[in-house]
mmCIF file of C-alpha atoms in Angstrom:
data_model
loop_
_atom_site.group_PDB
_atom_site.id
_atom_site.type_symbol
_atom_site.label_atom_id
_atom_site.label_comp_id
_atom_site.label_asym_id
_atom_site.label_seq_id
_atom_site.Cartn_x
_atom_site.Cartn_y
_atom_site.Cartn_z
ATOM 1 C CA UNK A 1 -4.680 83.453 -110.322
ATOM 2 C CA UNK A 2 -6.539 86.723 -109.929
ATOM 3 C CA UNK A 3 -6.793 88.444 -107.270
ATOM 4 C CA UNK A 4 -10.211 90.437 -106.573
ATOM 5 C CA UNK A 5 -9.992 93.672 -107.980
ATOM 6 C CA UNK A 6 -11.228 95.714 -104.565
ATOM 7 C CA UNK A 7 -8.015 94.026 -102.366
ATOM 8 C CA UNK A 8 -5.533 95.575 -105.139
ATOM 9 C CA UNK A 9 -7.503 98.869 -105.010
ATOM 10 C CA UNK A 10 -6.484 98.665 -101.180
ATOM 11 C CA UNK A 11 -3.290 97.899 -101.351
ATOM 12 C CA UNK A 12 -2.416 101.078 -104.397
ATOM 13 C CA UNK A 13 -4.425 103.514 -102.076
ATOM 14 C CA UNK A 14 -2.817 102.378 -98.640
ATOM 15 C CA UNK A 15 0.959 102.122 -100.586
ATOM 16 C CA UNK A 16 0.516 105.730 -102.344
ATOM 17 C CA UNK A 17 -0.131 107.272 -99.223
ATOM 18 C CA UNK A 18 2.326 106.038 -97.173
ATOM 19 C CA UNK A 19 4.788 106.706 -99.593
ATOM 20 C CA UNK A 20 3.145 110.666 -99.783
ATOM 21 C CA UNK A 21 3.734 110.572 -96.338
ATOM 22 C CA UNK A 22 7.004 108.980 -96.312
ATOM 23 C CA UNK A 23 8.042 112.145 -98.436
ATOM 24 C CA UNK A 24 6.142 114.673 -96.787
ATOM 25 C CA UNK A 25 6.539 113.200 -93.121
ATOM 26 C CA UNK A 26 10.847 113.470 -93.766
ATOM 27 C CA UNK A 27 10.621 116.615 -95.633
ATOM 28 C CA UNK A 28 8.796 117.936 -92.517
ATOM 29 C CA UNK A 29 11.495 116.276 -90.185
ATOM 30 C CA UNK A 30 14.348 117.654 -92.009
ATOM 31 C CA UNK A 31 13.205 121.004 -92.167
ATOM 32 C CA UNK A 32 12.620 120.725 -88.400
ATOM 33 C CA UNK A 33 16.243 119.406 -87.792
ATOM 34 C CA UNK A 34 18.331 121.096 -90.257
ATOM 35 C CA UNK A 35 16.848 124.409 -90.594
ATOM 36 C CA UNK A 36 19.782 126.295 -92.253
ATOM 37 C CA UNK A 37 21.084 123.489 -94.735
ATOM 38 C CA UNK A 38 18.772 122.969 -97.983
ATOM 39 C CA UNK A 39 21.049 120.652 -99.318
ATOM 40 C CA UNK A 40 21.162 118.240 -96.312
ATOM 41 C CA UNK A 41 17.172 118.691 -95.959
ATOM 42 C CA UNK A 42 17.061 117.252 -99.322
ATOM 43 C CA UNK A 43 19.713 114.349 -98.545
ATOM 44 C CA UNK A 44 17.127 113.481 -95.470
ATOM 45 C CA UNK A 45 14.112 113.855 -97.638
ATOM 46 C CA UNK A 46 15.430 111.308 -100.589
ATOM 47 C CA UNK A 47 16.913 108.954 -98.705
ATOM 48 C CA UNK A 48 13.595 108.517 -96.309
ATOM 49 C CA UNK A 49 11.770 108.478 -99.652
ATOM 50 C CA UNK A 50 13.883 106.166 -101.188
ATOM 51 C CA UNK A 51 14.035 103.255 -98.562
ATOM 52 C CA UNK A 52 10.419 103.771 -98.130
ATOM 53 C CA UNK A 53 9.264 103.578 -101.862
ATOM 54 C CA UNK A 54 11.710 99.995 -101.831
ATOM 55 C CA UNK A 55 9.501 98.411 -98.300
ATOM 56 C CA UNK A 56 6.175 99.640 -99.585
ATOM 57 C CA UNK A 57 6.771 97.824 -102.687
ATOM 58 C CA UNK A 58 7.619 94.721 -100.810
ATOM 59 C CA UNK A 59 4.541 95.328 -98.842
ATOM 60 C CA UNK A 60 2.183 95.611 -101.402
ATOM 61 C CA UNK A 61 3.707 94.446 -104.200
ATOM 62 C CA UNK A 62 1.916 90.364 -103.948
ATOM 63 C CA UNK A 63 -1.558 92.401 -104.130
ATOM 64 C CA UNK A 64 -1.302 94.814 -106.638
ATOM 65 C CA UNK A 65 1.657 95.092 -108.311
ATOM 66 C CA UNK A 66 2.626 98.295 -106.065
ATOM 67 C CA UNK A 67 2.802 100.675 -108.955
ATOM 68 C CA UNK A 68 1.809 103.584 -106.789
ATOM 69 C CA UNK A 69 1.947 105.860 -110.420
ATOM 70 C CA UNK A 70 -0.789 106.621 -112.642
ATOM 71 C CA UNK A 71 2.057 106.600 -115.449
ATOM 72 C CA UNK A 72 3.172 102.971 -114.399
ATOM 73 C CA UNK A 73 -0.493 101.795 -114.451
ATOM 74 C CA UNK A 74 -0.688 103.701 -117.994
ATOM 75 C CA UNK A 75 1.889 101.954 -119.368
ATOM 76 C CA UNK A 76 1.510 98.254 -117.858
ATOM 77 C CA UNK A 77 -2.122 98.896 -119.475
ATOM 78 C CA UNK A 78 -1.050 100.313 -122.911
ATOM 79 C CA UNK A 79 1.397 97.762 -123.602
ATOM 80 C CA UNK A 80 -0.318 94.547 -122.118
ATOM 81 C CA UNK A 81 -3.128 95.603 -124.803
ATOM 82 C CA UNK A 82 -1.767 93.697 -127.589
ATOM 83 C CA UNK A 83 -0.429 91.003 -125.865
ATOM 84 C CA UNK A 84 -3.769 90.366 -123.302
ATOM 85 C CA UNK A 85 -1.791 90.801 -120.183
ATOM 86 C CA UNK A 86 -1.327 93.574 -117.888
ATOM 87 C CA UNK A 87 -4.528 95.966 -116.736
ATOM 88 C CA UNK A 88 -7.579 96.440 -117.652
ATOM 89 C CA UNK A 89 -9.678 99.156 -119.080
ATOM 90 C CA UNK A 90 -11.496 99.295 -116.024
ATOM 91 C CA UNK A 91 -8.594 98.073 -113.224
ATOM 92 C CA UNK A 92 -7.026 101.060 -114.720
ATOM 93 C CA UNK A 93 -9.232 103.758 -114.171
ATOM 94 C CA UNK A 94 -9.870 102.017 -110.418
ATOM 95 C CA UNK A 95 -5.689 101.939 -109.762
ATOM 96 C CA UNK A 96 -5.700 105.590 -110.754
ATOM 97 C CA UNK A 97 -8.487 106.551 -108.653
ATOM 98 C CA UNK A 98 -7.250 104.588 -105.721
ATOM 99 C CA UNK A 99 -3.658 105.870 -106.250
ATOM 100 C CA UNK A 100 -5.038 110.218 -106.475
ATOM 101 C CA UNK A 101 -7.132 109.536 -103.377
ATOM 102 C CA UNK A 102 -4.063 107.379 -101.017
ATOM 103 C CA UNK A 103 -1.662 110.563 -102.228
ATOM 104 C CA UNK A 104 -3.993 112.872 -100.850
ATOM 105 C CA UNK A 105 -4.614 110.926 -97.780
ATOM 106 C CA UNK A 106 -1.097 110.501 -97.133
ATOM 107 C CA UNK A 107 -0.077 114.312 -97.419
ATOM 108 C CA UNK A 108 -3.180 114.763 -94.913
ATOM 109 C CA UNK A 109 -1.642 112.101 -92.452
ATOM 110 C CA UNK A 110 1.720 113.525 -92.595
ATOM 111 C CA UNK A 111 0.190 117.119 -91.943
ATOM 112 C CA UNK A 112 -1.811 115.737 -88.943
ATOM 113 C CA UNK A 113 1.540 113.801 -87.437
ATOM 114 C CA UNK A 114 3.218 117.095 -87.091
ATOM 115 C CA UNK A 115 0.608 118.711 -85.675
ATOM 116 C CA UNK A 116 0.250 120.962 -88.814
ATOM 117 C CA UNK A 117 -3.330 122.189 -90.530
ATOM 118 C CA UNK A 118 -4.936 118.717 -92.094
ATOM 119 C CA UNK A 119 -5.290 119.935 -95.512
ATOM 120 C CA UNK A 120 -3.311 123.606 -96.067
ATOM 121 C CA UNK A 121 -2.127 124.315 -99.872
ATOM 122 C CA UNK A 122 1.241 124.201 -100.339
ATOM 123 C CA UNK A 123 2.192 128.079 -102.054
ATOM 124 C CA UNK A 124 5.413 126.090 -103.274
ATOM 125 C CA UNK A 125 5.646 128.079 -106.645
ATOM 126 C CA UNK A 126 7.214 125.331 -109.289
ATOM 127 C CA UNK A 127 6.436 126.399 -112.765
ATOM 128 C CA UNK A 128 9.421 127.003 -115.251
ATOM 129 C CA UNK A 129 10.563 125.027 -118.192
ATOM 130 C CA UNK A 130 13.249 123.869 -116.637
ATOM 131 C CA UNK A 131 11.579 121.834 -113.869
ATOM 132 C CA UNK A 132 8.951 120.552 -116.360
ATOM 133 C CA UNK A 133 12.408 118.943 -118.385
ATOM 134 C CA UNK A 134 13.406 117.606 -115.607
ATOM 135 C CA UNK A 135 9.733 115.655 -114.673
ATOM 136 C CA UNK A 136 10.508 114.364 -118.369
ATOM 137 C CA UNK A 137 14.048 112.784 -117.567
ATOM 138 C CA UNK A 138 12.396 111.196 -114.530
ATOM 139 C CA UNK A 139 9.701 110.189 -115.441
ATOM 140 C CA UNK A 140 11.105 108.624 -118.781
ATOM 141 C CA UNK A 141 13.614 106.760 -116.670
ATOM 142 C CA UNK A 142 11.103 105.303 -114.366
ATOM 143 C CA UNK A 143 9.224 103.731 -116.756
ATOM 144 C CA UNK A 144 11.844 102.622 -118.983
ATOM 145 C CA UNK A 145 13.319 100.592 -115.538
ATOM 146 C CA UNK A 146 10.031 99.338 -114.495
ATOM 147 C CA UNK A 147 9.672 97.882 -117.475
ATOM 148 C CA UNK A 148 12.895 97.117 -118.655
ATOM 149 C CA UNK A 149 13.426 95.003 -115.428
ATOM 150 C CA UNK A 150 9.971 93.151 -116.266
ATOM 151 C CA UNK A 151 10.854 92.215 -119.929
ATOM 152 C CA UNK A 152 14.193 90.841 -118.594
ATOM 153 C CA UNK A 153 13.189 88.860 -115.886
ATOM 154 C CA UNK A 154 14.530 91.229 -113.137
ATOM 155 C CA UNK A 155 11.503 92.318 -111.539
ATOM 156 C CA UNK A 156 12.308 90.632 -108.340
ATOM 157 C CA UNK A 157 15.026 93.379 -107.686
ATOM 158 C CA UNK A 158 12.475 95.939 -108.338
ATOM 159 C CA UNK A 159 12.159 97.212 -104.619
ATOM 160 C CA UNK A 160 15.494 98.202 -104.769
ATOM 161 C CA UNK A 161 16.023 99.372 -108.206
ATOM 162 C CA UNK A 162 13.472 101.643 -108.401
ATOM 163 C CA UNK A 163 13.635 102.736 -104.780
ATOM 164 C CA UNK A 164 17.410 103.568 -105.751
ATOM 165 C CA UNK A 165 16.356 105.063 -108.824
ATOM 166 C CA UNK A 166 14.089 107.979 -107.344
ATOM 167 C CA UNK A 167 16.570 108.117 -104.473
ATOM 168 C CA UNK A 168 19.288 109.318 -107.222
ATOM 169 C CA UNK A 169 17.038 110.897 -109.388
ATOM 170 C CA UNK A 170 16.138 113.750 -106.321
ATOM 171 C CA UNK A 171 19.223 115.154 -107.385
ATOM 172 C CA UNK A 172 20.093 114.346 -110.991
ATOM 173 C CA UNK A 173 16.800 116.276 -111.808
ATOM 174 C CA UNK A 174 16.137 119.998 -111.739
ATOM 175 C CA UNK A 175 12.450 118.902 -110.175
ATOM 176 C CA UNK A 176 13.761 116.660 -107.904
ATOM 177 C CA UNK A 177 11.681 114.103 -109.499
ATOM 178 C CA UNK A 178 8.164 113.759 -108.536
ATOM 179 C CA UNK A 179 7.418 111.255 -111.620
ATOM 180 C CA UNK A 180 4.217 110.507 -110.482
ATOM 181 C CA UNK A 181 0.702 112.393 -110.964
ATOM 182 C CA UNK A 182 -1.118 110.981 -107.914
ATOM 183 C CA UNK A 183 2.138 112.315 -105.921
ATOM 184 C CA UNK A 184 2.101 115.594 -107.488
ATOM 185 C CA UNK A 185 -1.731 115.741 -106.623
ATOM 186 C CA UNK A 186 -0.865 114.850 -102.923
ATOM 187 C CA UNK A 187 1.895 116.786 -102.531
ATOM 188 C CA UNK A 188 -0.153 120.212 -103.078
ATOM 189 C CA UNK A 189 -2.082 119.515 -100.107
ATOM 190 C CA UNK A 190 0.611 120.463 -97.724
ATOM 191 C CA UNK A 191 2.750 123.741 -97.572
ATOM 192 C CA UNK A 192 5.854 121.803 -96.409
ATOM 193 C CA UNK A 193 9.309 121.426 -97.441
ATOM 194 C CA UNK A 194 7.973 118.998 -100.137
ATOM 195 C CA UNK A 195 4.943 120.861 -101.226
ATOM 196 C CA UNK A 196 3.862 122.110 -104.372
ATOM 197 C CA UNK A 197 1.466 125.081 -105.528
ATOM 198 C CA UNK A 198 -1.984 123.700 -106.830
ATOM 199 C CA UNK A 199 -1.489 126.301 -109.564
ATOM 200 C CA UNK A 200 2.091 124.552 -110.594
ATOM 201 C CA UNK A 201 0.499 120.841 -110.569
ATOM 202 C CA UNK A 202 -0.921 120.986 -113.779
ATOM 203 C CA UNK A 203 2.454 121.798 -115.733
ATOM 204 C CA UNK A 204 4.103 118.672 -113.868
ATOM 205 C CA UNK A 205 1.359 116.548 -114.529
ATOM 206 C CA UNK A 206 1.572 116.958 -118.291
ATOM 207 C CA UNK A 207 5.295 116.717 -118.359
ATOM 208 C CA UNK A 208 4.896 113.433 -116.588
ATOM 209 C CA UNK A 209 2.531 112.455 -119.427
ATOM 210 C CA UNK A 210 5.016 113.428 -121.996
ATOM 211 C CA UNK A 211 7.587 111.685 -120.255
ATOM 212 C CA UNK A 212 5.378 108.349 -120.649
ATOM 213 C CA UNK A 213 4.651 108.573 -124.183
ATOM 214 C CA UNK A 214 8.513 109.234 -124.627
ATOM 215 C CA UNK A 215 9.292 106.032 -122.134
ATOM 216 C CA UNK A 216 6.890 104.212 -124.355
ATOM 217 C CA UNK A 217 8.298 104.967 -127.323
ATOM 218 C CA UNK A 218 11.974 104.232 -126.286
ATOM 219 C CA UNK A 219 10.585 101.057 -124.817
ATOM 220 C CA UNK A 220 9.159 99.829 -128.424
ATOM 221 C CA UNK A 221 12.576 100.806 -129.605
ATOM 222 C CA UNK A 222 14.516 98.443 -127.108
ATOM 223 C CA UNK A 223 11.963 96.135 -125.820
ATOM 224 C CA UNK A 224 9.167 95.874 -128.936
ATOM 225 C CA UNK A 225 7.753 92.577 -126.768
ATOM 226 C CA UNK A 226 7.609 94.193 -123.513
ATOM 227 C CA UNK A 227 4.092 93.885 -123.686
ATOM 228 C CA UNK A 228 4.616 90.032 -122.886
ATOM 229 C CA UNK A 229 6.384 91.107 -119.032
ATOM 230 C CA UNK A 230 2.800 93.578 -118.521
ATOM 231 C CA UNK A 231 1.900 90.748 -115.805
ATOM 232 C CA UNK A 232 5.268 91.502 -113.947
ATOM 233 C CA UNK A 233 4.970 95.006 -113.252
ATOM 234 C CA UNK A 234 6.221 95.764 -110.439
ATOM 235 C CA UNK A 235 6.025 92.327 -108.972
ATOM 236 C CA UNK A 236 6.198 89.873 -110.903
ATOM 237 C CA UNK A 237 2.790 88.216 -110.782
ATOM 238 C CA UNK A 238 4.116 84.190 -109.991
ATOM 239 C CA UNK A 239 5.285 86.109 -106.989
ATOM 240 C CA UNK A 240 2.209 87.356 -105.847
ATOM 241 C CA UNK A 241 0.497 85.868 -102.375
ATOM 242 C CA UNK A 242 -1.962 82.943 -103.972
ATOM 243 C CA UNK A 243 -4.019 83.117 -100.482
ATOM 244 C CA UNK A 244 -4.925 86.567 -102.157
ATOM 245 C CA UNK A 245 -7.679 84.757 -104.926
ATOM 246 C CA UNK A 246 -10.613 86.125 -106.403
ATOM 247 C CA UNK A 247 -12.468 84.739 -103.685
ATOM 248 C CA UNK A 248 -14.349 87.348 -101.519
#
């Protein structure tokens, strides 16, 4: 079964920007209800986050895969070389597209629902060493459960386990784990509670990229077939929607 390349386009655009709106909408909210408490702003924030990430994934999951992460697509498309599964050359560079351009729609909806300036740049200054370790961590951890859960026929509980995952990882990380480029992209569009200076994205993005080729390389360590389970990221594909064919 394969389903037509411009329905799983759809489905990573309209999934990464409700998630960017997921985090930008509650960061917004909990701002706006707990003005003078950072930490329980941030408790609102993941948890929203969180428990979106896990229904979006059920949502979209049978079309696409719901990977919602240029890193995730990276990966799946890396490792499924060898073993003829996983993404393309060219469903890659689509998913990546799709996913950069739903972030940025999504930070622009959430802007809109609050009545705030459609596009305003967040001035959200987060560039230090520190954070960047910290997009490593999560980012390595991500894609080391993605596809740790695919190689060992767990994928199934992947709404949950990687919703919990960045849940947890807001606060075990010193960047409250973005782990995502298209996300980091998005999230500069808005000078909210979860925003992020344009100048800053650049350092995040490549310490998302470094946290990949470490998640890779721990991967070939513990999984050196993982490339088999490319199909099953993040749903497995079995489980995807056959009504949803190559078929226009």
């Amino acid at each position: 079964m394969t389903i037509a390349l411009w329905r799983r386009l759809l489905a990573e655009f309209l999934g990464t920007a409700l998630l960017v709106t997921a985090v930008v909408g509650s960061g917004i909210m909990a701002t706006t209800l707990s003005p003078d408490d950072v930490g329980l702003q941030l408790l609102e924030n993941s948890i929203a986050t969180a428990f979106a990430l896990g229904a979006l994934i059920l949502i979209f999951g049978p079309v696409s895969g719901a990977h919602f992460n240029p890193v995730v697509s990276a990966a799946d498309w890396f490792l499924g070389r060898r073993a003829g599964t996983g993404l393309s050359g060219r469903d890659l560079g689509g998913y990546v597209a799709a996913q950069v351009a739903g972030a940025i729609a999504g930070s622009v909806l959430a802007n809109l629902m609050f009545d705030l300036i459609a596009v305003d740049f967040s001035a959200k200054d987060r560039a230090a060493g520190h954070l960047w370790l910290g997009e490593v961590v999560a980012t390595t951890g991500l894609i080391l459960l993605v596809f740790a859960l695919a190689r060992s026929g767990r994928a199934p509980v992947a709404p949950a386990a990687v919703g919990a995952y960045i849940g947890a990882a807001y606060w075990f990380t010193s960047s409250t784990s973005f782990a995502n480029p298209a996300v980091t992209i998005g999230r500069a569009f808005t000078d909210t509670f979860a925003g992020i200076a344009p100048t800053s994205v650049p350092g995040f993005v490549i310490a998302q990229l470094v946290g990949l080729v470490v998640g890779l390389g721990l991967l070939a360590a513990l999984y050196p077939d993982a490339g088999r389970a490319a199909d099953h990221v993040v749903v497995p594909a079995d489980d995807r929607d056959p009504a949803l064919d190559h078929r226009p």
